[in-house]
PDB file of C-alpha atoms in Angstrom:
ATOM      1  CA  MET A   1      -1.325  25.560  -9.890  1.00  0.00           C
ATOM      2  CA  VAL A   2      -4.502  23.649  -9.596  1.00  0.00           C
ATOM      3  CA  MET A   3      -4.177  19.983 -10.365  1.00  0.00           C
ATOM      4  CA  GLN A   4      -6.887  18.638 -12.653  1.00  0.00           C
ATOM      5  CA  THR A   5      -8.416  15.286 -12.011  1.00  0.00           C
ATOM      6  CA  ASN A   6      -7.493  14.035 -15.482  1.00  0.00           C
ATOM      7  CA  ASP A   7      -3.821  15.127 -14.928  1.00  0.00           C
ATOM      8  CA  PHE A   8      -3.728  13.069 -11.697  1.00  0.00           C
ATOM      9  CA  GLU A   9      -5.404  10.078 -13.305  1.00  0.00           C
ATOM     10  CA  ALA A  10      -2.917  10.151 -16.192  1.00  0.00           C
ATOM     11  CA  ALA A  11       0.033  10.417 -13.794  1.00  0.00           C
ATOM     12  CA  LEU A  12      -1.403   7.489 -11.786  1.00  0.00           C
ATOM     13  CA  ALA A  13      -1.867   5.396 -14.923  1.00  0.00           C
ATOM     14  CA  GLU A  14       1.665   6.170 -16.079  1.00  0.00           C
ATOM     15  CA  ALA A  15       3.071   5.252 -12.730  1.00  0.00           C
ATOM     16  CA  ALA A  16       1.139   1.968 -12.811  1.00  0.00           C
ATOM     17  CA  ARG A  17       2.596   1.079 -16.174  1.00  0.00           C
ATOM     18  CA  PHE A  18       6.106   1.975 -15.028  1.00  0.00           C
ATOM     19  CA  VAL A  19       5.775  -0.153 -11.807  1.00  0.00           C
ATOM     20  CA  GLU A  20       4.224  -3.019 -13.744  1.00  0.00           C
ATOM     21  CA  ALA A  21       7.083  -2.965 -16.170  1.00  0.00           C
ATOM     22  CA  SER A  22       9.592  -2.871 -13.372  1.00  0.00           C
ATOM     23  CA  LEU A  23       7.950  -5.848 -11.671  1.00  0.00           C
ATOM     24  CA  GLU A  24       7.782  -7.672 -14.949  1.00  0.00           C
ATOM     25  CA  ALA A  25      11.497  -7.364 -15.332  1.00  0.00           C
ATOM     26  CA  LEU A  26      12.488  -8.018 -11.743  1.00  0.00           C
ATOM     27  CA  LEU A  27      10.238 -10.992 -10.860  1.00  0.00           C
ATOM     28  CA  PRO A  28      11.753 -14.314 -11.793  1.00  0.00           C
ATOM     29  CA  GLN A  29      10.607 -16.240 -14.793  1.00  0.00           C
ATOM     30  CA  PRO A  30       9.047 -19.658 -14.142  1.00  0.00           C
ATOM     31  CA  ALA A  31      11.570 -22.482 -14.662  1.00  0.00           C
ATOM     32  CA  GLY A  32      12.551 -25.670 -13.017  1.00  0.00           C
ATOM     33  CA  THR A  33      10.716 -27.893 -10.564  1.00  0.00           C
ATOM     34  CA  GLU A  34       9.798 -24.749  -8.552  1.00  0.00           C
ATOM     35  CA  ALA A  35       8.054 -23.185 -11.621  1.00  0.00           C
ATOM     36  CA  ARG A  36       4.538 -23.316  -9.998  1.00  0.00           C
ATOM     37  CA  LEU A  37       5.886 -21.107  -7.143  1.00  0.00           C
ATOM     38  CA  LEU A  38       7.286 -18.506  -9.596  1.00  0.00           C
ATOM     39  CA  GLU A  39       4.024 -18.488 -11.589  1.00  0.00           C
ATOM     40  CA  ALA A  40       2.089 -17.892  -8.413  1.00  0.00           C
ATOM     41  CA  MET A  41       4.456 -14.968  -7.550  1.00  0.00           C
ATOM     42  CA  ARG A  42       3.861 -13.418 -10.883  1.00  0.00           C
ATOM     43  CA  TYR A  43       0.142 -14.041 -10.652  1.00  0.00           C
ATOM     44  CA  ALA A  44       0.047 -12.249  -7.347  1.00  0.00           C
ATOM     45  CA  ALA A  45       2.149  -9.258  -8.207  1.00  0.00           C
ATOM     46  CA  LEU A  46       1.315  -8.549 -11.925  1.00  0.00           C
ATOM     47  CA  GLY A  47      -1.729  -7.582 -13.764  1.00  0.00           C
ATOM     48  CA  GLY A  48      -3.888  -5.478 -11.551  1.00  0.00           C
ATOM     49  CA  GLY A  49      -4.267  -2.904  -8.850  1.00  0.00           C
ATOM     50  CA  LYS A  50      -3.880   0.920  -8.679  1.00  0.00           C
ATOM     51  CA  ARG A  51      -0.219   0.814  -7.688  1.00  0.00           C
ATOM     52  CA  LEU A  52      -0.804   3.663  -5.356  1.00  0.00           C
ATOM     53  CA  ARG A  53       2.154   2.664  -3.201  1.00  0.00           C
ATOM     54  CA  GLY A  54       4.463   2.506  -6.282  1.00  0.00           C
ATOM     55  CA  PHE A  55       3.080   5.904  -7.327  1.00  0.00           C
ATOM     56  CA  LEU A  56       4.038   7.427  -3.983  1.00  0.00           C
ATOM     57  CA  VAL A  57       7.521   5.906  -4.174  1.00  0.00           C
ATOM     58  CA  LEU A  58       7.943   7.427  -7.637  1.00  0.00           C
ATOM     59  CA  GLN A  59       6.529  10.842  -6.855  1.00  0.00           C
ATOM     60  CA  SER A  60       8.442  11.253  -3.564  1.00  0.00           C
ATOM     61  CA  GLY A  61      11.646  10.359  -5.360  1.00  0.00           C
ATOM     62  CA  LEU A  62      11.095  12.837  -8.267  1.00  0.00           C
ATOM     63  CA  LEU A  63      10.929  15.614  -5.681  1.00  0.00           C
ATOM     64  CA  PHE A  64      14.545  14.933  -5.104  1.00  0.00           C
ATOM     65  CA  GLY A  65      15.745  14.039  -8.521  1.00  0.00           C
ATOM     66  CA  VAL A  66      16.201  10.343  -7.836  1.00  0.00           C
ATOM     67  CA  ASP A  67      17.007   8.107 -10.889  1.00  0.00           C
ATOM     68  CA  ARG A  68      13.774   6.478 -12.211  1.00  0.00           C
ATOM     69  CA  SER A  69      15.481   3.066 -12.505  1.00  0.00           C
ATOM     70  CA  ALA A  70      16.291   3.122  -8.789  1.00  0.00           C
ATOM     71  CA  LEU A  71      12.770   4.295  -8.013  1.00  0.00           C
ATOM     72  CA  GLY A  72      11.398   1.421 -10.150  1.00  0.00           C
ATOM     73  CA  ARG A  73      13.363  -1.151  -8.018  1.00  0.00           C
ATOM     74  CA  ALA A  74      12.164   0.380  -4.885  1.00  0.00           C
ATOM     75  CA  ALA A  75       8.485   0.681  -6.083  1.00  0.00           C
ATOM     76  CA  ALA A  76       8.689  -2.968  -7.114  1.00  0.00           C
ATOM     77  CA  ALA A  77       9.807  -3.938  -3.683  1.00  0.00           C
ATOM     78  CA  VAL A  78       7.037  -2.166  -1.962  1.00  0.00           C
ATOM     79  CA  GLU A  79       4.515  -3.633  -4.350  1.00  0.00           C
ATOM     80  CA  CYS A  80       5.934  -7.080  -3.635  1.00  0.00           C
ATOM     81  CA  VAL A  81       5.340  -6.574   0.014  1.00  0.00           C
ATOM     82  CA  HIS A  82       1.844  -5.341  -0.606  1.00  0.00           C
ATOM     83  CA  ALA A  83       1.159  -8.322  -2.855  1.00  0.00           C
ATOM     84  CA  TYR A  84       2.459 -10.802  -0.309  1.00  0.00           C
ATOM     85  CA  SER A  85       0.251  -9.284   2.304  1.00  0.00           C
ATOM     86  CA  LEU A  86      -2.913  -9.631   0.127  1.00  0.00           C
ATOM     87  CA  VAL A  87      -1.977 -13.294  -0.722  1.00  0.00           C
ATOM     88  CA  HIS A  88      -1.815 -14.180   2.959  1.00  0.00           C
ATOM     89  CA  ASP A  89      -4.644 -11.986   3.942  1.00  0.00           C
ATOM     90  CA  ASP A  90      -6.963 -13.895   1.485  1.00  0.00           C
ATOM     91  CA  LEU A  91      -6.013 -17.368   2.872  1.00  0.00           C
ATOM     92  CA  PRO A  92      -8.830 -19.454   4.554  1.00  0.00           C
ATOM     93  CA  ALA A  93      -7.009 -19.077   7.965  1.00  0.00           C
ATOM     94  CA  MET A  94      -7.198 -15.297   7.664  1.00  0.00           C
ATOM     95  CA  ASP A  95     -10.026 -13.570   5.751  1.00  0.00           C
ATOM     96  CA  ASP A  96     -10.849 -16.482   3.478  1.00  0.00           C
ATOM     97  CA  ASP A  97     -11.555 -14.577   0.330  1.00  0.00           C
ATOM     98  CA  ASP A  98     -11.980 -16.027  -3.154  1.00  0.00           C
ATOM     99  CA  LEU A  99     -11.886 -12.774  -5.139  1.00  0.00           C
ATOM    100  CA  ARG A 100      -9.033 -10.182  -5.474  1.00  0.00           C
ATOM    101  CA  ARG A 101      -8.769  -7.535  -8.207  1.00  0.00           C
ATOM    102  CA  GLY A 102     -11.640  -9.201 -10.103  1.00  0.00           C
ATOM    103  CA  ARG A 103     -10.042 -12.662 -10.323  1.00  0.00           C
ATOM    104  CA  PRO A 104      -9.492 -15.788  -8.187  1.00  0.00           C
ATOM    105  CA  THR A 105      -7.203 -15.288  -5.111  1.00  0.00           C
ATOM    106  CA  VAL A 106      -3.906 -16.993  -5.364  1.00  0.00           C
ATOM    107  CA  HIS A 107      -4.862 -19.883  -3.118  1.00  0.00           C
ATOM    108  CA  LYS A 108      -7.867 -20.494  -5.478  1.00  0.00           C
ATOM    109  CA  ALA A 109      -5.985 -20.190  -8.661  1.00  0.00           C
ATOM    110  CA  PHE A 110      -3.249 -22.380  -7.359  1.00  0.00           C
ATOM    111  CA  ASP A 111      -3.523 -23.979  -3.914  1.00  0.00           C
ATOM    112  CA  GLU A 112      -3.068 -23.024  -0.265  1.00  0.00           C
ATOM    113  CA  ALA A 113       0.439 -24.273   0.048  1.00  0.00           C
ATOM    114  CA  THR A 114       1.683 -22.553  -3.064  1.00  0.00           C
ATOM    115  CA  ALA A 115      -0.064 -19.338  -2.006  1.00  0.00           C
ATOM    116  CA  ILE A 116       1.753 -19.406   1.378  1.00  0.00           C
ATOM    117  CA  LEU A 117       5.111 -19.991  -0.321  1.00  0.00           C
ATOM    118  CA  ALA A 118       4.514 -17.340  -3.023  1.00  0.00           C
ATOM    119  CA  GLY A 119       3.734 -14.777  -0.307  1.00  0.00           C
ATOM    120  CA  ASP A 120       6.866 -15.767   1.585  1.00  0.00           C
ATOM    121  CA  ALA A 121       8.928 -15.587  -1.630  1.00  0.00           C
ATOM    122  CA  LEU A 122       7.549 -12.097  -2.600  1.00  0.00           C
ATOM    123  CA  LEU A 123       8.407 -10.683   0.852  1.00  0.00           C
ATOM    124  CA  THR A 124      11.893 -12.005   0.661  1.00  0.00           C
ATOM    125  CA  LEU A 125      12.393 -10.772  -2.899  1.00  0.00           C
ATOM    126  CA  ALA A 126      11.473  -7.247  -1.780  1.00  0.00           C
ATOM    127  CA  PHE A 127      14.414  -7.055   0.611  1.00  0.00           C
ATOM    128  CA  GLY A 128      16.798  -8.421  -2.144  1.00  0.00           C
ATOM    129  CA  LEU A 129      15.590  -5.657  -4.465  1.00  0.00           C
ATOM    130  CA  ILE A 130      16.330  -2.807  -2.147  1.00  0.00           C
ATOM    131  CA  SER A 131      19.564  -4.325  -0.764  1.00  0.00           C
ATOM    132  CA  SER A 132      21.082  -4.515  -4.211  1.00  0.00           C
ATOM    133  CA  PRO A 133      23.694  -1.964  -5.316  1.00  0.00           C
ATOM    134  CA  GLU A 134      21.308  -1.252  -8.224  1.00  0.00           C
ATOM    135  CA  ALA A 135      19.042   0.402  -5.621  1.00  0.00           C
ATOM    136  CA  HIS A 136      21.677   2.892  -4.498  1.00  0.00           C
ATOM    137  CA  GLY A 137      25.454   2.981  -4.674  1.00  0.00           C
ATOM    138  CA  ASP A 138      25.812   3.876  -0.917  1.00  0.00           C
ATOM    139  CA  PRO A 139      25.551   0.814   1.399  1.00  0.00           C
ATOM    140  CA  SER A 140      24.254   3.062   4.225  1.00  0.00           C
ATOM    141  CA  VAL A 141      21.260   4.150   2.162  1.00  0.00           C
ATOM    142  CA  ARG A 142      20.518   0.582   1.247  1.00  0.00           C
ATOM    143  CA  CYS A 143      20.721  -0.447   4.911  1.00  0.00           C
ATOM    144  CA  GLU A 144      18.208   2.383   5.710  1.00  0.00           C
ATOM    145  CA  LEU A 145      15.877   1.150   3.053  1.00  0.00           C
ATOM    146  CA  VAL A 146      16.057  -2.362   4.361  1.00  0.00           C
ATOM    147  CA  SER A 147      15.628  -1.459   8.074  1.00  0.00           C
ATOM    148  CA  GLY A 148      12.723   0.797   7.265  1.00  0.00           C
ATOM    149  CA  LEU A 149      10.930  -1.825   5.359  1.00  0.00           C
ATOM    150  CA  ALA A 150      11.482  -4.421   8.066  1.00  0.00           C
ATOM    151  CA  GLN A 151      10.070  -2.094  10.683  1.00  0.00           C
ATOM    152  CA  VAL A 152       6.856  -1.298   8.676  1.00  0.00           C
ATOM    153  CA  ALA A 153       6.281  -4.862   7.390  1.00  0.00           C
ATOM    154  CA  GLY A 154       6.844  -6.783  10.589  1.00  0.00           C
ATOM    155  CA  HIS A 155       5.464  -7.053  14.137  1.00  0.00           C
ATOM    156  CA  SER A 156       5.617  -3.281  14.689  1.00  0.00           C
ATOM    157  CA  GLY A 157       3.846  -2.585  11.430  1.00  0.00           C
ATOM    158  CA  MET A 158       1.693  -4.596   8.964  1.00  0.00           C
ATOM    159  CA  VAL A 159       1.979  -7.964  10.557  1.00  0.00           C
ATOM    160  CA  GLY A 160       1.290  -6.608  14.045  1.00  0.00           C
ATOM    161  CA  GLY A 161      -1.673  -4.635  12.748  1.00  0.00           C
ATOM    162  CA  GLN A 162      -3.057  -7.817  11.218  1.00  0.00           C
ATOM    163  CA  MET A 163      -2.792  -9.597  14.505  1.00  0.00           C
ATOM    164  CA  MET A 164      -4.709  -6.793  16.109  1.00  0.00           C
ATOM    165  CA  ASP A 165      -7.334  -7.002  13.450  1.00  0.00           C
ATOM    166  CA  ILE A 166      -7.913 -10.672  14.225  1.00  0.00           C
ATOM    167  CA  ALA A 167      -7.663 -10.228  18.116  1.00  0.00           C
ATOM    168  CA  LEU A 168     -10.260  -7.401  18.019  1.00  0.00           C
ATOM    169  CA  GLU A 169     -12.963  -9.249  16.164  1.00  0.00           C
ATOM    170  CA  GLY A 170     -16.208  -9.228  18.048  1.00  0.00           C
ATOM    171  CA  GLN A 171     -14.966  -6.453  20.438  1.00  0.00           C
ATOM    172  CA  SER A 172     -15.733  -2.795  20.767  1.00  0.00           C
ATOM    173  CA  PRO A 173     -12.415  -1.043  21.062  1.00  0.00           C
ATOM    174  CA  ALA A 174     -12.236   2.743  21.393  1.00  0.00           C
ATOM    175  CA  ALA A 175     -11.287   4.918  18.347  1.00  0.00           C
ATOM    176  CA  PRO A 176      -7.667   5.292  19.466  1.00  0.00           C
ATOM    177  CA  GLU A 177      -7.103   1.541  19.560  1.00  0.00           C
ATOM    178  CA  ILE A 178      -8.628   1.275  16.009  1.00  0.00           C
ATOM    179  CA  THR A 179      -6.410   4.146  14.846  1.00  0.00           C
ATOM    180  CA  ARG A 180      -3.377   2.286  16.116  1.00  0.00           C
ATOM    181  CA  LEU A 181      -4.469  -0.911  14.361  1.00  0.00           C
ATOM    182  CA  GLN A 182      -4.958   0.972  11.119  1.00  0.00           C
ATOM    183  CA  ARG A 183      -1.661   2.935  11.472  1.00  0.00           C
ATOM    184  CA  MET A 184       0.105  -0.455  11.745  1.00  0.00           C
ATOM    185  CA  LYS A 185      -1.833  -2.512   9.278  1.00  0.00           C
ATOM    186  CA  THR A 186      -2.262   0.029   6.440  1.00  0.00           C
ATOM    187  CA  ALA A 187      -0.598   3.434   7.065  1.00  0.00           C
ATOM    188  CA  ALA A 188       2.947   2.018   7.935  1.00  0.00           C
ATOM    189  CA  LEU A 189       3.618   0.702   4.426  1.00  0.00           C
ATOM    190  CA  ILE A 190       1.977   3.779   2.765  1.00  0.00           C
ATOM    191  CA  THR A 191       4.099   6.025   4.875  1.00  0.00           C
ATOM    192  CA  TYR A 192       7.278   4.157   3.968  1.00  0.00           C
ATOM    193  CA  SER A 193       6.342   4.466   0.338  1.00  0.00           C
ATOM    194  CA  CYS A 194       6.277   8.278   0.794  1.00  0.00           C
ATOM    195  CA  GLU A 195       9.558   8.202   2.567  1.00  0.00           C
ATOM    196  CA  VAL A 196      11.575   6.001   0.093  1.00  0.00           C
ATOM    197  CA  GLY A 197      12.265   8.853  -2.310  1.00  0.00           C
ATOM    198  CA  ALA A 198      13.581  11.006   0.401  1.00  0.00           C
ATOM    199  CA  ILE A 199      15.941   8.157   1.591  1.00  0.00           C
ATOM    200  CA  LEU A 200      17.174   7.528  -1.853  1.00  0.00           C
ATOM    201  CA  GLY A 201      17.616  11.314  -2.448  1.00  0.00           C
ATOM    202  CA  ARG A 202      19.316  11.872   0.947  1.00  0.00           C
ATOM    203  CA  ALA A 203      16.742  14.675   1.707  1.00  0.00           C
ATOM    204  CA  PRO A 204      17.129  17.008   4.657  1.00  0.00           C
ATOM    205  CA  GLN A 205      15.404  15.765   7.720  1.00  0.00           C
ATOM    206  CA  PRO A 206      12.553  18.398   7.691  1.00  0.00           C
ATOM    207  CA  LEU A 207      11.560  17.244   4.194  1.00  0.00           C
ATOM    208  CA  ARG A 208      11.632  13.676   5.242  1.00  0.00           C
ATOM    209  CA  ASP A 209       9.412  14.393   8.240  1.00  0.00           C
ATOM    210  CA  ALA A 210       6.971  16.249   6.167  1.00  0.00           C
ATOM    211  CA  LEU A 211       6.588  13.284   3.759  1.00  0.00           C
ATOM    212  CA  ALA A 212       6.353  10.849   6.632  1.00  0.00           C
ATOM    213  CA  ALA A 213       3.596  12.967   8.281  1.00  0.00           C
ATOM    214  CA  TYR A 214       1.766  13.093   4.882  1.00  0.00           C
ATOM    215  CA  GLY A 215       1.956   9.372   4.540  1.00  0.00           C
ATOM    216  CA  GLN A 216       0.507   8.678   8.021  1.00  0.00           C
ATOM    217  CA  ASN A 217      -2.478  10.811   7.360  1.00  0.00           C
ATOM    218  CA  LEU A 218      -2.915   9.492   3.864  1.00  0.00           C
ATOM    219  CA  GLY A 219      -2.737   5.908   5.072  1.00  0.00           C
ATOM    220  CA  LEU A 220      -5.305   6.404   7.761  1.00  0.00           C
ATOM    221  CA  ALA A 221      -7.656   8.140   5.290  1.00  0.00           C
ATOM    222  CA  PHE A 222      -7.055   5.293   2.827  1.00  0.00           C
ATOM    223  CA  GLN A 223      -8.211   2.734   5.363  1.00  0.00           C
ATOM    224  CA  ILE A 224     -11.327   4.512   6.258  1.00  0.00           C
ATOM    225  CA  ALA A 225     -12.162   4.856   2.641  1.00  0.00           C
ATOM    226  CA  ASP A 226     -11.529   1.143   2.184  1.00  0.00           C
ATOM    227  CA  ASP A 227     -13.840   0.291   5.132  1.00  0.00           C
ATOM    228  CA  LEU A 228     -16.486   2.587   3.562  1.00  0.00           C
ATOM    229  CA  LEU A 229     -16.143   0.666   0.318  1.00  0.00           C
ATOM    230  CA  ASP A 230     -16.637  -2.574   2.147  1.00  0.00           C
ATOM    231  CA  GLU A 231     -19.912  -1.153   3.488  1.00  0.00           C
ATOM    232  CA  GLU A 232     -21.211   0.583   0.411  1.00  0.00           C
ATOM    233  CA  GLY A 233     -19.445  -0.918  -2.608  1.00  0.00           C
ATOM    234  CA  GLU A 234     -20.214  -3.840  -4.990  1.00  0.00           C
ATOM    235  CA  ALA A 235     -17.870  -6.739  -5.712  1.00  0.00           C
ATOM    236  CA  ALA A 236     -18.167  -5.885  -9.572  1.00  0.00           C
ATOM    237  CA  GLN A 237     -16.789  -2.471  -8.858  1.00  0.00           C
ATOM    238  CA  THR A 238     -14.260  -3.182  -6.143  1.00  0.00           C
ATOM    239  CA  GLY A 239     -12.931  -6.435  -7.505  1.00  0.00           C
ATOM    240  CA  LYS A 240     -13.130  -8.160  -4.156  1.00  0.00           C
ATOM    241  CA  ALA A 241     -15.828  -9.357  -1.751  1.00  0.00           C
ATOM    242  CA  VAL A 242     -17.791  -6.723   0.230  1.00  0.00           C
ATOM    243  CA  ARG A 243     -19.770  -6.543   3.469  1.00  0.00           C
ATOM    244  CA  LYS A 244     -17.055  -8.661   5.101  1.00  0.00           C
ATOM    245  CA  ASP A 245     -16.131  -6.433   8.115  1.00  0.00           C
ATOM    246  CA  ALA A 246     -19.600  -6.382   9.614  1.00  0.00           C
ATOM    247  CA  ALA A 247     -20.169 -10.042   9.008  1.00  0.00           C
ATOM    248  CA  ARG A 248     -16.998 -10.968  10.943  1.00  0.00           C
ATOM    249  CA  GLY A 249     -17.597  -8.381  13.634  1.00  0.00           C
ATOM    250  CA  LYS A 250     -14.498  -6.419  12.756  1.00  0.00           C
ATOM    251  CA  PRO A 251     -14.265  -2.994  14.422  1.00  0.00           C
ATOM    252  CA  THR A 252     -13.617  -0.098  12.058  1.00  0.00           C
ATOM    253  CA  MET A 253     -14.061   3.665  12.128  1.00  0.00           C
ATOM    254  CA  VAL A 254     -17.232   3.092  10.162  1.00  0.00           C
ATOM    255  CA  SER A 255     -18.640   0.727  12.753  1.00  0.00           C
ATOM    256  CA  ILE A 256     -17.973   3.043  15.627  1.00  0.00           C
ATOM    257  CA  LEU A 257     -18.598   6.469  14.063  1.00  0.00           C
ATOM    258  CA  GLY A 258     -21.146   5.626  11.414  1.00  0.00           C
ATOM    259  CA  ARG A 259     -20.724   6.225   7.671  1.00  0.00           C
ATOM    260  CA  GLU A 260     -20.971  10.005   7.586  1.00  0.00           C
ATOM    261  CA  ARG A 261     -18.769  10.769  10.457  1.00  0.00           C
ATOM    262  CA  ALA A 262     -16.236   8.256   9.149  1.00  0.00           C
ATOM    263  CA  ARG A 263     -16.368   9.868   5.735  1.00  0.00           C
ATOM    264  CA  ALA A 264     -15.865  13.328   7.279  1.00  0.00           C
ATOM    265  CA  GLN A 265     -12.870  11.882   9.248  1.00  0.00           C
ATOM    266  CA  ALA A 266     -11.287  10.545   6.167  1.00  0.00           C
ATOM    267  CA  GLN A 267     -11.683  13.900   4.383  1.00  0.00           C
ATOM    268  CA  ALA A 268     -10.218  15.727   7.340  1.00  0.00           C
ATOM    269  CA  LEU A 269      -7.259  13.339   7.302  1.00  0.00           C
ATOM    270  CA  ALA A 270      -6.732  13.888   3.532  1.00  0.00           C
ATOM    271  CA  GLN A 271      -6.812  17.674   4.066  1.00  0.00           C
ATOM    272  CA  GLN A 272      -4.192  17.388   6.887  1.00  0.00           C
ATOM    273  CA  ALA A 273      -2.064  15.204   4.713  1.00  0.00           C
ATOM    274  CA  SER A 274      -1.931  17.796   1.976  1.00  0.00           C
ATOM    275  CA  ARG A 275      -1.090  20.507   4.379  1.00  0.00           C
ATOM    276  CA  HIS A 276       2.052  18.609   5.353  1.00  0.00           C
ATOM    277  CA  LEU A 277       3.320  19.211   1.759  1.00  0.00           C
ATOM    278  CA  ASP A 278       3.421  22.978   2.058  1.00  0.00           C
ATOM    279  CA  LEU A 279       7.232  22.861   2.170  1.00  0.00           C
ATOM    280  CA  PHE A 280       7.224  21.489  -1.469  1.00  0.00           C
ATOM    281  CA  ASP A 281       5.024  24.163  -3.014  1.00  0.00           C
ATOM    282  CA  GLU A 282       3.532  23.145  -6.406  1.00  0.00           C
ATOM    283  CA  LYS A 283       6.112  20.385  -6.923  1.00  0.00           C
ATOM    284  CA  ALA A 284       3.975  18.174  -4.673  1.00  0.00           C
ATOM    285  CA  ASP A 285       0.659  18.818  -6.443  1.00  0.00           C
ATOM    286  CA  LEU A 286       0.389  15.164  -7.623  1.00  0.00           C
ATOM    287  CA  LEU A 287       0.766  14.015  -3.990  1.00  0.00           C
ATOM    288  CA  ARG A 288      -1.921  16.451  -2.925  1.00  0.00           C
ATOM    289  CA  ALA A 289      -4.175  15.101  -5.696  1.00  0.00           C
ATOM    290  CA  ALA A 290      -3.445  11.534  -4.409  1.00  0.00           C
ATOM    291  CA  ALA A 291      -4.938  12.486  -1.044  1.00  0.00           C
ATOM    292  CA  ASP A 292      -8.236  13.622  -2.751  1.00  0.00           C
ATOM    293  CA  PHE A 293      -8.234  10.423  -4.816  1.00  0.00           C
ATOM    294  CA  VAL A 294      -7.926   8.238  -1.781  1.00  0.00           C
ATOM    295  CA  VAL A 295     -11.038   9.550  -0.226  1.00  0.00           C
ATOM    296  CA  GLY A 296     -12.998   9.699  -3.325  1.00  0.00           C
ATOM    297  CA  ARG A 297     -12.232   6.285  -4.938  1.00  0.00           C
ATOM    298  CA  ARG A 298     -14.890   3.808  -5.747  1.00  0.00           C
ATOM    299  CA  ALA A 299     -12.596   0.802  -6.099  1.00  0.00           C
TER     300      ALA A 299
END
């Protein structure tokens, strides 16, 4: 079966609507003296984005027949973590960005203190969502979801990668060090998104390993494509500021390999990601199409 581009785009759009509806239902409604915080949480998490991580949660779960409501909760948790990371990443102390998804960043739409608290609350909410019995009836499965998310979101994953990103500004690290940075900062949460469905579905270890390997390669390809967009894209198209990495002296695969070699590396990673899905035959065609989408996207 050959996956048509419009088939994938339709599936991605449907997943985005599903994840958005899950977030809408699970995020708290503004009320009380803390209403401004809750408004900022909803502003950060709703109304934009490709929802690629949520799509990966949904598709990996469907491979194992996982209930869609449980997948919606898990996808919402992953998107809350992603949203929190963007809120904090945009702060003046970090990347100091004014634009995200085509609209003012949270600290611009609200204020810095509220943005910090909204990020904190989104991260905390994510763990509440996947530790609930509504995520899975088996406490051991819920514990695995929680411990996995803690690993990829914390010092050994996304936050550690962000620290490396800051520490390496103005330096010229070798490619393996940049790969380690990007594996932690970006690929870790994407890999977790690919594994969630297997955890919920209690999949055999070889299938879980295949999805994890797919996610690692997909996440690395995604980051290179993101760095290429920073070099070549326009803010009107990407919905965020561009040309930031070079201005701040951030080392990327693009800065050390050049655009064309970096593009070839991203394509090779996407192809390798797809090969990891051979165990699933045509059932994983949408995941294979996601790998093509990641390296070909323009926003």
